[in-house]
Amino acid sequence: MNTVETIQPVIQSAIQLAPATILLSEYRPPAFFITQTDLHFELDPLATLVTAQLQLQRNHEHSEKDLVLQGEQLELLSVSLNGALLQPPQYQLASGSLRIVDAPDEFVLIIKTRIQPANNTALEGLYISGGNFCTQCEAEGFRRITYYLDRPDVLSRFTVEIHADQQQYPVLLSNGNRMASGQNGAKHWVRWQDPFPKPAYLFALVAGDLQSVNDTFVTRSQRTVSLQIFVQAHNVDKCAHAMASLKRAMAWDEQRCQLEYDLDIYMIVAVDDFNMGAMENKGLNIFNSKFVLAKAETATDSDFEHIEGVIGHEYFHNWSGNRVTCRDWFQLSLKEGLTVFRDQEFSADVGSRAIKRIDDVRMLRTAQFAEDAGPMAHPIRPESYIEINNFYTVTVYEKGAEVIRMQHTLLGEAGFQKGLALYFQRHDGQAVTCDDFVSAMETANNIDLTQFKRWYSQAGTPSLMVSDHYDAAQKTYTLYMQQHCAVTPGQIDKQAFVIPVALGLLSETGVELLPTQIVSLAEAAQTFVYTNISEKPIPSLLRNFSAPVKLQYAYTDAQLEILAQYDTDSFNRFEAMQRLSEKTINQLLALAQQAQDLQVPENYSNLLNSILNETKTDPALIAEMISLPSERYLMEQHSIIPLDDLLAVRKKLQRVIGKRLYSALREKYDEMASADYHVDGISIARRRLRNVCLNYLVATERQDAIELCLLQYRHANNMTDQLAALALLANVDGVMRFDILDDFYAQWQHDGLVLDKWFAVQATAQLPDTLMRVKALMANPTFSLSNPNKVRALIGAFCMNNPAGFHAKDGSAYVFLADILWQLEEKNPQVAARIVSAFNAWRRFDEGRQILMREQLERLLNKPGLSRDVYEIVSRALLPVPSSVI
Ligand code: TRP
Ligand code: ZN
């Protein structure tokens, strides 16, 4: 039980000033529509003038008489209605809104405002990055540009005219087609028109000194689309992979989903200061440069994969997001879950399906299951929020994608595509709900998904408990399945989910007795009987991870060994091996807790050895199978985390494996070497396996292994190998690591994205001086609290991916994080709120650590003027939990 339960008074005092909660149940259609939006910008870093001419029309289904527009951080210069200047009380200015009193049914409003992009550190609205203007409007950033009905169900046609200094800002971009341009002294201007009505969150503007890399794509109806990627001049040599990925994504959407691009031009701009990964603005995507720029020397294989995935993701949004958008932000998963599913399938189709699935599930089970088990647990369609930016979560995105995937599993590819086609046919040009999506799936497939929709409204990860019985006389095999979902904050009663379980049966010698089939569990408990099963089978359950649940089945080691070697489902081969590793770690953990000697079973290391030496298996799958579950994954398996023992045991196991398999690992390391460098599936797979081997070799701390690693660092002709070696060397105590880190810095100090890796490697080092080093690195001239990538690389990596360092027993790292957040949340609340989540699991640690973390949470909660973003996360973390959660 939890002994730290006396926090009520703290929360009470903060609630006095608590910001408003927005409820799904209070959704109302807009009181007015904006049929046309004409924007005019006079760009200036400290005083940009924005003129918005809005064509408004009353929504007669609504009773509100006034027009209430949203606006933040704006200096209002004038408002006119049908050409007549308004004065208070004809309009009323309040914090966050502009009210036009007694507005007519149809009218033209002209609003002039002044804004300061150079002082915009929140990176929402119009801001400056690297000397260039850019925008980020999702979710509610447009209201920092002008007063507007800043909500996704108000769709408007836009024209945009941009005026700026020609020398400093030669490139002027906005959504849609370039219609006209001109000169005006030292200034020039360009006018853009977007033919598709869109909500304001999809608006974008870019102005700066940029070069473009150009290409074309011919659509299946033979239209030629011009493709342009805009970057700073020194980065034009790093755009080829992003461009190739874009063309693959465009072709994939035509082939797999029958969806064709709709404008004659598609632009991507890379910026260094960006709160998230990228943004799907109509015809003008804006990207974090991390997800555009790549070449062999600077980008790792996983960078290449992420770029392809994110380029695809934003491209796919053109249909799932832009042509059909969300009615309100509670429906965010409508576009995000669907688009993540689409980008996952794209990556699976153009690369390795099995490896993509393993990577995605790994992320889901560490980050999303953790979120669902903590104070931020929410359904993929939340019912309330304080700050919508806090709900761009792994739950809405990744679990949202799993919920789409389950529909795909239940309906099959053809049925799913029929439903998707009907969805786009019904709702093109509309702002709709998750119910509308499911309804299209239902109609197209003539099926009732009412119960399935509980996945949209219930939070928490269900457990799926399976047991079985084999009747040799009758030759029948019975599977008993039960489901249970723990209470989550605010949701006590959970009703049964529809859980598609893909399963197969193997014989005890590994022969497949029954190929994959889908059974659908819809009750709390259900029984499935298989007849004519000639021998006692081993069940291969939840193949390809067919549902986002925690599977419990009492597998014996012998059964797992068979599944690991012979399952026809690659995901379950991996899964069996992970379970064996986890069992081994748990055995060692029990021994450690009794202060006994740690003996690693020979069976286990022998199996690793034989998998390592499989010759017909994809090296990437071997690499996944022989890797130990991550620290975060292991931590996730305990309701109270035995942190110190767990980390120690994992490390110890790594070393034992390295020692026992040393020569096999060393041989495989050489076998996986390649004379020259390529970025294709097989080359990436070989590098992956090679670096997993190196990891085990170095874990032995043998001098020859460390020298091998040094050699790899020095001779690497690509960032994957260089960084893998660097990360290992940064963990070897002694002066040598400083020489290598200095060497890397000297080589890459001109490249911010590579330096992010240098920061992250040091922040995740498992050495006693890491916190001290992190603090010192904040003084590095290239570090800045204003750049989200740098904050995530150094501080985010330390707090999220270095449990040993962040959870130092004396609480020093907790104080460090709270100190940083103190400054950061004033600059950039969105990024601060991400990082403060490092405290979310505080109740799952030992009492000493709980007290220390709670102290910092309370300190933050009581900070005068705390941002809504951080307030929401911290106050939820401190709320008492329903007792059955822990
Ligand atoms: N819609 C974007 C995506 O998924 C997400 C995004 C980009 C975002 N920037 C943001 C969300 C800023 C909130 C705030 O691709
Ligand atoms: Zn998205």
mmCIF file with all atom_site columns, C-alpha atoms in Angstrom, residues 619-620 670-674 681-691:
data_model
loop_
_atom_site.group_PDB
_atom_site.id
_atom_site.type_symbol
_atom_site.label_atom_id
_atom_site.label_alt_id
_atom_site.label_comp_id
_atom_site.label_asym_id
_atom_site.label_entity_id
_atom_site.label_seq_id
_atom_site.pdbx_PDB_ins_code
_atom_site.Cartn_x
_atom_site.Cartn_y
_atom_site.Cartn_z
_atom_site.occupancy
_atom_site.B_iso_or_equiv
_atom_site.pdbx_formal_charge
_atom_site.auth_seq_id
_atom_site.auth_comp_id
_atom_site.auth_asym_id
_atom_site.auth_atom_id
_atom_site.pdbx_PDB_model_num
ATOM 1  C CA . PRO A 1 619 ? 19.881 -10.716 -39.217 1.00 0.00 ? 619 PRO A CA 1
ATOM 2  C CA . ALA A 1 620 ? 17.617 -7.928  -37.972 1.00 0.00 ? 620 ALA A CA 1
ATOM 3  C CA . ASP A 1 670 ? 33.148 -10.077 -38.340 1.00 0.00 ? 670 ASP A CA 1
ATOM 4  C CA . GLU A 1 671 ? 30.693 -11.938 -40.536 1.00 0.00 ? 671 GLU A CA 1
ATOM 5  C CA . MET A 1 672 ? 28.300 -8.966  -40.465 1.00 0.00 ? 672 MET A CA 1
ATOM 6  C CA . ALA A 1 673 ? 30.981 -6.500  -41.598 1.00 0.00 ? 673 ALA A CA 1
ATOM 7  C CA . SER A 1 674 ? 30.461 -4.916  -45.016 1.00 0.00 ? 674 SER A CA 1
ATOM 8  C CA . GLY A 1 681 ? 17.115 -3.513  -45.754 1.00 0.00 ? 681 GLY A CA 1
ATOM 9  C CA . ILE A 1 682 ? 19.816 -6.152  -45.652 1.00 0.00 ? 682 ILE A CA 1
ATOM 10 C CA . SER A 1 683 ? 22.659 -3.710  -44.976 1.00 0.00 ? 683 SER A CA 1
ATOM 11 C CA . ILE A 1 684 ? 20.695 -2.120  -42.144 1.00 0.00 ? 684 ILE A CA 1
ATOM 12 C CA . ALA A 1 685 ? 19.905 -5.548  -40.720 1.00 0.00 ? 685 ALA A CA 1
ATOM 13 C CA . ARG A 1 686 ? 23.553 -6.570  -40.775 1.00 0.00 ? 686 ARG A CA 1
ATOM 14 C CA . ARG A 1 687 ? 24.652 -3.380  -39.032 1.00 0.00 ? 687 ARG A CA 1
ATOM 15 C CA . ARG A 1 688 ? 21.976 -3.901  -36.427 1.00 0.00 ? 688 ARG A CA 1
ATOM 16 C CA . LEU A 1 689 ? 23.114 -7.410  -35.600 1.00 0.00 ? 689 LEU A CA 1
ATOM 17 C CA . ARG A 1 690 ? 26.758 -6.412  -35.688 1.00 0.00 ? 690 ARG A CA 1
ATOM 18 C CA . ASN A 1 691 ? 26.201 -3.635  -33.189 1.00 0.00 ? 691 ASN A CA 1
#
